[in-house]
CSV table of C-alpha atoms and ligand atoms in Angstrom, one decimal:
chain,number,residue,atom,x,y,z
A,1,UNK,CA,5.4,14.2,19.6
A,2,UNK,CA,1.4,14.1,19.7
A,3,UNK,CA,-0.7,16.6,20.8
A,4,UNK,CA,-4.2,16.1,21.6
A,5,UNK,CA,-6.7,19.1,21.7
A,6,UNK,CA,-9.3,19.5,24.0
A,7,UNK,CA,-13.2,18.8,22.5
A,8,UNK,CA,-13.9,22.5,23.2
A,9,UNK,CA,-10.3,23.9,22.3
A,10,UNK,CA,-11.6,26.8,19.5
A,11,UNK,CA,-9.7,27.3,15.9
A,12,UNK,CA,-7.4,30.0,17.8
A,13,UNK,CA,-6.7,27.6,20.3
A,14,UNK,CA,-5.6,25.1,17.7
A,15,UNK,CA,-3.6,27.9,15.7
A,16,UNK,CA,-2.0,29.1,18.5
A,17,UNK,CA,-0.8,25.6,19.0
A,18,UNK,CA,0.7,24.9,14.9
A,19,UNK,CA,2.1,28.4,15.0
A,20,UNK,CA,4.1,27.7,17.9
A,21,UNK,CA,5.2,24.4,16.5
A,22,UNK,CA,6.5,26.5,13.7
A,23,UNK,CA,8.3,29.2,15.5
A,24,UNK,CA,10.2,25.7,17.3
A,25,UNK,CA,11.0,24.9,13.4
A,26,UNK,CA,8.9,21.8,13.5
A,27,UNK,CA,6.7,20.6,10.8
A,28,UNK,CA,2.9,20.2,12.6
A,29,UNK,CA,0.3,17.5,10.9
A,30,UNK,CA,-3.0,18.7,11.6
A,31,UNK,CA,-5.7,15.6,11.8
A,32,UNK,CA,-9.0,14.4,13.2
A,33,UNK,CA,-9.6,11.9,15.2
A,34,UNK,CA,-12.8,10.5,17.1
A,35,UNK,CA,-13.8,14.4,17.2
A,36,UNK,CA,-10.8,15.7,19.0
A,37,UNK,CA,-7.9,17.5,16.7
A,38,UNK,CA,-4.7,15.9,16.8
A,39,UNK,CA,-1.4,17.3,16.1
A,40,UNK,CA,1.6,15.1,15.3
A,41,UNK,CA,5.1,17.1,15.7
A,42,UNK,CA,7.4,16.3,12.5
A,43,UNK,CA,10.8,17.2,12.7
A,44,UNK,CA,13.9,17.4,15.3
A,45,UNK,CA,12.2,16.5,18.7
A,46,UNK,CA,15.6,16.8,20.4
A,47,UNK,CA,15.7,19.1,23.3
A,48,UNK,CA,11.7,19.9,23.0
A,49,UNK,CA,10.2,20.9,25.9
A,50,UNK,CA,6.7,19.3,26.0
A,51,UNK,CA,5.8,20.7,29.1
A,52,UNK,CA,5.7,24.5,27.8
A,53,UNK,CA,3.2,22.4,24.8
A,54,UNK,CA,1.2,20.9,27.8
A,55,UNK,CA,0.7,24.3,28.9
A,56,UNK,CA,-0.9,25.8,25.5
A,57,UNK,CA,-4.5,26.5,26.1
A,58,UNK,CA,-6.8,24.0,24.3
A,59,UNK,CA,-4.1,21.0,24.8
A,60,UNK,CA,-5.5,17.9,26.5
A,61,UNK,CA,-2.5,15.8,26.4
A,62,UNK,CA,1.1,15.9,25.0
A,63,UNK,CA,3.0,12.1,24.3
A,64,UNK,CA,6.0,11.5,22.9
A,65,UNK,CA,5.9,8.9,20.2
A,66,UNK,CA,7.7,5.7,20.8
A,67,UNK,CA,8.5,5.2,17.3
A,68,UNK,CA,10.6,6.7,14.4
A,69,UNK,CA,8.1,6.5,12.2
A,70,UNK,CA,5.4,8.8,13.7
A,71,UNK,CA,2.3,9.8,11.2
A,72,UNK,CA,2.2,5.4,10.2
A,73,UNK,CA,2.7,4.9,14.0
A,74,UNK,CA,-0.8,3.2,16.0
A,75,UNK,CA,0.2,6.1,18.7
A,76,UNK,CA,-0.5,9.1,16.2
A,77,UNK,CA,-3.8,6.8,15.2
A,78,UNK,CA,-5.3,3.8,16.9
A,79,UNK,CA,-8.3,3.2,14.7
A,80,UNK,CA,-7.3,1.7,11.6
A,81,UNK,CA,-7.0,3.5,8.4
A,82,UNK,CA,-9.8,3.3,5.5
A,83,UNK,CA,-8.6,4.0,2.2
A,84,UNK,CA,-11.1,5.0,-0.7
A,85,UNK,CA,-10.2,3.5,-3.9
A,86,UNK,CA,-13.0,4.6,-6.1
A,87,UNK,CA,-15.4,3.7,-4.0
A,88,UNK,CA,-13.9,0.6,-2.6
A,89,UNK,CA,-12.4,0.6,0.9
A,90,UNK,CA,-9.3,-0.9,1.9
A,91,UNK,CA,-8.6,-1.3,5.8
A,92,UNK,CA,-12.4,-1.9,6.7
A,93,UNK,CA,-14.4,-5.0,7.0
A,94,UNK,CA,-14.3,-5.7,3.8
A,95,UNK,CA,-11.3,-7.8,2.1
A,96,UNK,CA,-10.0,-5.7,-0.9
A,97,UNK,CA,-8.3,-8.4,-3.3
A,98,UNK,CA,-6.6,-6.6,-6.5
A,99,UNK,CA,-5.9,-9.3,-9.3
A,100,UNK,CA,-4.4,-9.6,-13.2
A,101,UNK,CA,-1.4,-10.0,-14.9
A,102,UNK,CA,1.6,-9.1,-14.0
A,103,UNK,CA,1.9,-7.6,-17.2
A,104,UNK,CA,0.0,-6.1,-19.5
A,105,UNK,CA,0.7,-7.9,-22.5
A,106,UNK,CA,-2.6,-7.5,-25.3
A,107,UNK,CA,-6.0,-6.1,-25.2
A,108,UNK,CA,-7.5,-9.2,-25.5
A,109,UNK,CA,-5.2,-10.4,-22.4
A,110,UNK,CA,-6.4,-7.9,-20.0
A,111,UNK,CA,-10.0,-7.3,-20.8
A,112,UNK,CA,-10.5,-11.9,-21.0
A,113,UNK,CA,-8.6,-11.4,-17.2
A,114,UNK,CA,-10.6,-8.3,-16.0
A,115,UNK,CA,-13.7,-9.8,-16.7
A,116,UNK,CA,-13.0,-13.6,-15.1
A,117,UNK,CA,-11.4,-11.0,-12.2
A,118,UNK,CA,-14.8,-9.2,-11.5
A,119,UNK,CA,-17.4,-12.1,-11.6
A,120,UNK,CA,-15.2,-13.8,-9.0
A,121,UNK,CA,-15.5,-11.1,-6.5
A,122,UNK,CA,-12.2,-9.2,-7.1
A,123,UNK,CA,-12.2,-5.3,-7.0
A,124,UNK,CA,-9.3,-4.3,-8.4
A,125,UNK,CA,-7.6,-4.8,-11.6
A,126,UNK,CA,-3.4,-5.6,-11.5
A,127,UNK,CA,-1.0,-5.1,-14.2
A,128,UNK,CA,2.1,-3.5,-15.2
A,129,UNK,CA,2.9,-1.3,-17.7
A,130,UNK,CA,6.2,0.2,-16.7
A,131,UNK,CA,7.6,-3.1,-15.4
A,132,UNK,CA,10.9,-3.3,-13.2
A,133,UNK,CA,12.6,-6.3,-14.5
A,134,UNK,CA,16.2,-7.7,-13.3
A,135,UNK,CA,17.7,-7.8,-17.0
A,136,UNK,CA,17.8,-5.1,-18.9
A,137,UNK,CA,17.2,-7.4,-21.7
A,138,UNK,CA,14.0,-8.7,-20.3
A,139,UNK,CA,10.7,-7.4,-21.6
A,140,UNK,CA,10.0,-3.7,-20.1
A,141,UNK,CA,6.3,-3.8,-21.0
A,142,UNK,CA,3.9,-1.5,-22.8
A,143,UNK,CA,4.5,1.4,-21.2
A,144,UNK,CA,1.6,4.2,-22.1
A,145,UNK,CA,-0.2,2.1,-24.4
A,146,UNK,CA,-0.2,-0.6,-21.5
A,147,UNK,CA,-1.9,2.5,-19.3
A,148,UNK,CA,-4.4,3.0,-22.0
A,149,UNK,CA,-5.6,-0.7,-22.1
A,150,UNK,CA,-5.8,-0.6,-18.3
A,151,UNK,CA,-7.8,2.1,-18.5
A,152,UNK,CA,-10.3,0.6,-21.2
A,153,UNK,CA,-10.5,-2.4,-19.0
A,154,UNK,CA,-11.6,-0.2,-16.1
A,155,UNK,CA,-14.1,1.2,-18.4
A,156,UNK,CA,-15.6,-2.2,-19.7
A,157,UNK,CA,-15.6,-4.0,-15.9
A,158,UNK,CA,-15.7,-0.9,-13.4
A,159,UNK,CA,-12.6,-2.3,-11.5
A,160,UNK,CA,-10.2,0.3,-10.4
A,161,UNK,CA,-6.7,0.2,-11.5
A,162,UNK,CA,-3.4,-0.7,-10.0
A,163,UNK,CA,-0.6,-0.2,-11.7
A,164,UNK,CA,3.5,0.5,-11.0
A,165,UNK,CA,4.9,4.0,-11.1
A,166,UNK,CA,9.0,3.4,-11.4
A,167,UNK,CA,10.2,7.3,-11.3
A,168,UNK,CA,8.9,10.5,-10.1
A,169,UNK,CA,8.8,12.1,-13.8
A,170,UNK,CA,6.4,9.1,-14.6
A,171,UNK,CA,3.9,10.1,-11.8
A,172,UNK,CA,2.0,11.9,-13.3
A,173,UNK,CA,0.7,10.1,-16.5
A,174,UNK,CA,0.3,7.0,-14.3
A,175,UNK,CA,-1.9,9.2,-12.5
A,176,UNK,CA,-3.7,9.9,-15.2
A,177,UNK,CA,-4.9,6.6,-15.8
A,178,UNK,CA,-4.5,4.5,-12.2
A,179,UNK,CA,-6.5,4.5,-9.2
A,180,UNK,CA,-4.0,3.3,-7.2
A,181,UNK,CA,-0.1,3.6,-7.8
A,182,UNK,CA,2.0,0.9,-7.2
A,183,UNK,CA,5.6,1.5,-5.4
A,184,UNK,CA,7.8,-2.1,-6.5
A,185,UNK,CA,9.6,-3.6,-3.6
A,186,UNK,CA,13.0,-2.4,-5.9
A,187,UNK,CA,11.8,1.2,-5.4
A,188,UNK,CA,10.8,0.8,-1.7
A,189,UNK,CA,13.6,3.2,-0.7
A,190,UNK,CA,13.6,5.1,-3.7
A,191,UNK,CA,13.3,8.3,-1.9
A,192,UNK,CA,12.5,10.5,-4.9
A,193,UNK,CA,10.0,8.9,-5.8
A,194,UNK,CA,8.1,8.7,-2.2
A,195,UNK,CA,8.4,12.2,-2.0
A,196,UNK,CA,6.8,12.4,-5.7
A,197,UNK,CA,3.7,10.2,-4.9
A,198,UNK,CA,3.6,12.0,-1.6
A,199,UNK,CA,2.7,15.2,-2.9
A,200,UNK,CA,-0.5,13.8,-4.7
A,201,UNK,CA,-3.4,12.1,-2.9
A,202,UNK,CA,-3.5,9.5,-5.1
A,203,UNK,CA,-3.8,5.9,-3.1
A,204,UNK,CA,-0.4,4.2,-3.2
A,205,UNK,CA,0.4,0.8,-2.7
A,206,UNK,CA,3.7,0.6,-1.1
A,207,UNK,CA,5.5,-2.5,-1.5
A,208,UNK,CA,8.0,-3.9,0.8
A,209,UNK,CA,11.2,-4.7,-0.6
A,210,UNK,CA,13.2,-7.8,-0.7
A,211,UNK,CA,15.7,-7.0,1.6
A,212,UNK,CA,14.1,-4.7,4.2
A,213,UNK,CA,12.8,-4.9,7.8
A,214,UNK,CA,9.2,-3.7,8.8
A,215,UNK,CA,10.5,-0.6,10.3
A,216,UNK,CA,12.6,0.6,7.1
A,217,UNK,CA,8.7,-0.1,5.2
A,218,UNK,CA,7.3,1.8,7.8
A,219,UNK,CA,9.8,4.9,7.4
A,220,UNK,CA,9.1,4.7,3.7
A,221,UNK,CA,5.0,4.7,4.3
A,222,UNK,CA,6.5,7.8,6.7
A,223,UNK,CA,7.8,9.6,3.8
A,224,UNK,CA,4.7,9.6,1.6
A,225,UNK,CA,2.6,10.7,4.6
A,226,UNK,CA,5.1,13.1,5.5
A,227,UNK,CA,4.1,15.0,2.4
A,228,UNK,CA,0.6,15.4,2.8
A,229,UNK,CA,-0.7,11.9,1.2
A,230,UNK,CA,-2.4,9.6,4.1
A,231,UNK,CA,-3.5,7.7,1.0
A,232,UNK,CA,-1.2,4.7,1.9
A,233,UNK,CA,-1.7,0.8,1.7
A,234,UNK,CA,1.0,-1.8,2.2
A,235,UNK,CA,1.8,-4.8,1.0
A,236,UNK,CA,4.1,-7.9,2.3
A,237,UNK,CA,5.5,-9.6,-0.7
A,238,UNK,CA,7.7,-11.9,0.6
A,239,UNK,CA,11.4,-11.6,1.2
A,240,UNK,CA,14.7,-13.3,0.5
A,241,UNK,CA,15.9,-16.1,2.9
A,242,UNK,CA,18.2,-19.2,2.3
A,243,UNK,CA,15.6,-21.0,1.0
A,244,UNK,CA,15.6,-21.6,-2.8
A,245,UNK,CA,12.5,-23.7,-3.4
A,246,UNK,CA,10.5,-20.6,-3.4
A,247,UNK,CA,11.2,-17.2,-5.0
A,248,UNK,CA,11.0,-15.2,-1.8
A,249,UNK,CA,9.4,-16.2,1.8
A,250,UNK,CA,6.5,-14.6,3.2
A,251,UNK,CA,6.9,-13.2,6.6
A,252,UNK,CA,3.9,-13.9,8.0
A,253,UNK,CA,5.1,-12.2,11.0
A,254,UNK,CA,4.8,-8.9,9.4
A,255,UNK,CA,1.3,-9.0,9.1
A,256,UNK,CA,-0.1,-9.1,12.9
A,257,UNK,CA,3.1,-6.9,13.3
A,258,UNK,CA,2.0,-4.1,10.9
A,259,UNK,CA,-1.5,-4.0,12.6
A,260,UNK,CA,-0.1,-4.3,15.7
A,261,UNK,CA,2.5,-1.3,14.7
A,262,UNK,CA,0.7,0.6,12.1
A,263,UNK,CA,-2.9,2.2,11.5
A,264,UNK,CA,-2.4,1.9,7.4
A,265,UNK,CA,-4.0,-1.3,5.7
A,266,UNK,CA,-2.1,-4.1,5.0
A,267,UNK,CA,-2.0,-6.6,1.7
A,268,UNK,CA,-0.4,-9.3,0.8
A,269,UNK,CA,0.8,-10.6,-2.4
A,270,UNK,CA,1.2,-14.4,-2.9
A,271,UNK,CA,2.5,-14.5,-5.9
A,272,UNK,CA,5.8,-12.6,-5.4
A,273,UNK,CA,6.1,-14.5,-1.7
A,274,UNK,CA,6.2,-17.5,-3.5
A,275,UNK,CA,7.2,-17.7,-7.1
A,276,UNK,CA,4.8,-20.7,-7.6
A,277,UNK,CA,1.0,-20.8,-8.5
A,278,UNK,CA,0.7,-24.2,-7.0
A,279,UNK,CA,1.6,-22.5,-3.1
A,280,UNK,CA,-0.7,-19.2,-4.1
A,281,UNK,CA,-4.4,-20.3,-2.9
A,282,UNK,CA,-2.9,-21.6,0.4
A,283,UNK,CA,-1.3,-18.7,0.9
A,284,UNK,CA,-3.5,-16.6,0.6
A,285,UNK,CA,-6.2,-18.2,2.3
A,286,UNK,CA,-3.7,-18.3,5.5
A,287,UNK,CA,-2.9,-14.3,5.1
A,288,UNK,CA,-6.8,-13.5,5.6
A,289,UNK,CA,-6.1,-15.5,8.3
A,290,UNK,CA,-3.3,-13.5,9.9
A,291,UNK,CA,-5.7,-10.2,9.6
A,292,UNK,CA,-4.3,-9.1,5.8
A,293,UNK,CA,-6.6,-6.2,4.9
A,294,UNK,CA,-6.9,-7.8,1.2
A,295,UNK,CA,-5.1,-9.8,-1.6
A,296,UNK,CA,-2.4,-8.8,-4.7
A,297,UNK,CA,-2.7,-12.0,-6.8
A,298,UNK,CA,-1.5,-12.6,-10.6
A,299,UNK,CA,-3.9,-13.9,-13.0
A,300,UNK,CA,-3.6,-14.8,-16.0
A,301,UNK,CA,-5.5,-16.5,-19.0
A,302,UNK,CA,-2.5,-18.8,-20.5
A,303,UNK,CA,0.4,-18.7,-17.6
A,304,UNK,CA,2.3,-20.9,-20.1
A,305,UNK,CA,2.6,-18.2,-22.6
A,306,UNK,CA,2.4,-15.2,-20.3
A,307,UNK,CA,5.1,-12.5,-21.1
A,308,UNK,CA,6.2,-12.0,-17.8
A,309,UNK,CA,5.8,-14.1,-13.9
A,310,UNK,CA,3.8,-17.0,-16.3
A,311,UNK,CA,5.1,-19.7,-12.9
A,312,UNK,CA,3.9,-17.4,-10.9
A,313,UNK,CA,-0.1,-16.8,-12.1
A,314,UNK,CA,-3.0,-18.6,-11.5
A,315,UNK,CA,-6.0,-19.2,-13.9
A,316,UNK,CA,-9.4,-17.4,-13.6
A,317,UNK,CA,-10.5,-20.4,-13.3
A,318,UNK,CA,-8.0,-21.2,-10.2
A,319,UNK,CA,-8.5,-17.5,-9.3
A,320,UNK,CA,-12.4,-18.2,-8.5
A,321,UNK,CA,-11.8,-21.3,-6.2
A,322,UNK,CA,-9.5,-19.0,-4.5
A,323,UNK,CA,-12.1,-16.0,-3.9
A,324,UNK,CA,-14.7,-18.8,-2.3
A,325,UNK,CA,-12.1,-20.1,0.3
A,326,UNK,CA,-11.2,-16.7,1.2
A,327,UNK,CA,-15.1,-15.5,1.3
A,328,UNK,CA,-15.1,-18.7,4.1
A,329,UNK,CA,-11.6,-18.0,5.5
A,330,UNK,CA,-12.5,-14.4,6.3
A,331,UNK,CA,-16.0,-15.0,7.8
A,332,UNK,CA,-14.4,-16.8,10.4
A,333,UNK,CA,-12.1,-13.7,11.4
A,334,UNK,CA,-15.3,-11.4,11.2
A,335,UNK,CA,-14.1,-10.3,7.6
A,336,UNK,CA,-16.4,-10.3,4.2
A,337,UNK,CA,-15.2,-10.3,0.3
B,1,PEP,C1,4.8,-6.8,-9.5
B,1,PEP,O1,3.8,-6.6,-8.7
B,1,PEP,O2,4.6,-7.3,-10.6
B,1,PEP,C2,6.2,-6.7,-9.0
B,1,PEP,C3,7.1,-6.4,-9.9
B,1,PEP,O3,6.3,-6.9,-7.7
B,1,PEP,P1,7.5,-6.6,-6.7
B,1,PEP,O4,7.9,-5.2,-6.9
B,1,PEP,O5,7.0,-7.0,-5.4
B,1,PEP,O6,8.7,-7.5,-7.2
B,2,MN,MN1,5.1,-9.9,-11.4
């Protein structure tokens, strides 16, 4: 349920309004939008009489939200979301593209990939330092000393960080380092840890997992919002169909569908979607083209050698002959790098 207040309704009216939502034992999200207050109804609608809401003085309309997910839903906010990543935007005009390794392996690694990142046009820096892997026996990366680099790098190039967050205990010293924290598509549904993220206000890039539809995504974005944090990007990263040429496939389909369903920004990572550095500059350049909001991409100096994803990551040298087809991909759908 949404209620919309009046321009004139007065800071009584509106208190009135999230008192009585209360005494109802709903949950009311208090936001702005366009200048009129806006309260979103969170919580057991069953039964609820809006009529008796309609009624409330200060209330210009009362609508019932078509959709489960309901602070993430385009009813509770049709202009699109900007998030502020230290001073970069992500859901404007502007494409946000967030690129490195998909580890972090060395100093020398990062800083040779943030650099080659930032004169190519990239804004963010990528890399993992807690890294979900599907064997335990596989390399788990760096961990806090991996945090530490990132953070280096960010002070050498300027680039804000992105960087996985795999449990709730670990949220805050990723904090402590990231600018934005990543959610994997394994801990999509990893309700703990939505809730964890959700209580700070730091940006969170909230992958899509593997094996889920848009709507479950959408419910997950739902739980971070839920708890205060509108600080929410997501990210198609491909998922798993019969087809074993590629690592996942990207549902291209999600991304007009997000924007069509969704106010939050919407990425897209080629790497993941594919599995193969020789599909990633195509596919990326036909995501801007779908409307994607920005970019994930792995980079990385020696994919030969690279620790983890090596078949996956471009070159910087690949990665900058990416950045100009997507500077001419997105000025023909009104969008600039
Ligand atoms: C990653 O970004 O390196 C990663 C592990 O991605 P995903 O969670 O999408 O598999
Ligand atoms: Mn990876």
């Amino acid at each position: 349920m949404i209620i919309t207040m009046k321009l004139g309704a007065t800071e009584a009216d509106i208190r009135y309004v999230l008192k009585r939502a209360q005494s109802l034992g709903l949950k009311p999200h208090l936001s702005e939008q366009g200048g009129q207050k806006v309260i979103g109804l969170l919580g057991d609608l069953h039964g609820l009489d809006s009529d008796s809401l309609r009624a409330l003085r200060g209330v210009d309309k009362v609508q019932r939200s078509t959709r489960p997910f309901r602070l993430a839903s385009r009813d509770f906010r049709s202009e699109g979301s900007v998030i502020q990543v230290r001073g970069c935007p992500v859901g404007g005009n502007l494409l946000a593209v967030m690129a490195g390794p998909c580890s972090v392996e060395t100093r020398d690694q990062l800083l040779t990939t943030a650099l080659a990142v930032r004169d190519a046009g990239g804004r963010m820096l990528r890399g993992g330092a807690f890294k979900p892997r599907s064997s335990p026996y596989s390399w788990q990366g760096l961990a806090e000393e991996g945090l530490r680099i990132l953070a280096d790098a960010r002070e050498a190039t300027g680039l804000a960080i992105v960087t996985e967050v795999m449990s709730p205990e670990q949220v805050p010293l990723v904090s402590r380092y990231a600018d934005v924290l990543q959610i994997g598509a394994r801990n999509m549904q990893n309700y703990a840890l939505l809730n964890a993220v959700g209580e700070t206000r730091m940006p969170v890039l909230l992958k899509r997992s593997m094996m889920s539809t848009v709507e479950e995504l959408l419910l997950c974005a739902e739980y971070i919002l839920s708890n205060g944090n509108p600080n929410v990007i997501l990210c198609e990263r491909g998922i798993r169909t019969f087809e074993t040429y590629t690592r996942n496939t990207l549902d291209i389909n999600a991304v007009p569908l997000l924007k069509e369903l969704t106010h939050l920004p919407v990425v897209v990572d080629p790497s993941h979607a594919t599995g193969k550095s020789s599909l990633v500059r195509a596919v990326s350049r036909a995501a801007i083209a779908a409307g994607a909001d920005g970019l994930l991409i792995e980079v990385h100096p020696d994919p030969e050698n690279a620790w983890s994803d090596g078949f996956q990551s471009i070159t910087p040298r690949e990665f900058g002959q990416l950045m100009e087809e997507i500077r001419v991909i997105g000025t023909a759908v009104g969008r600039t790098v």
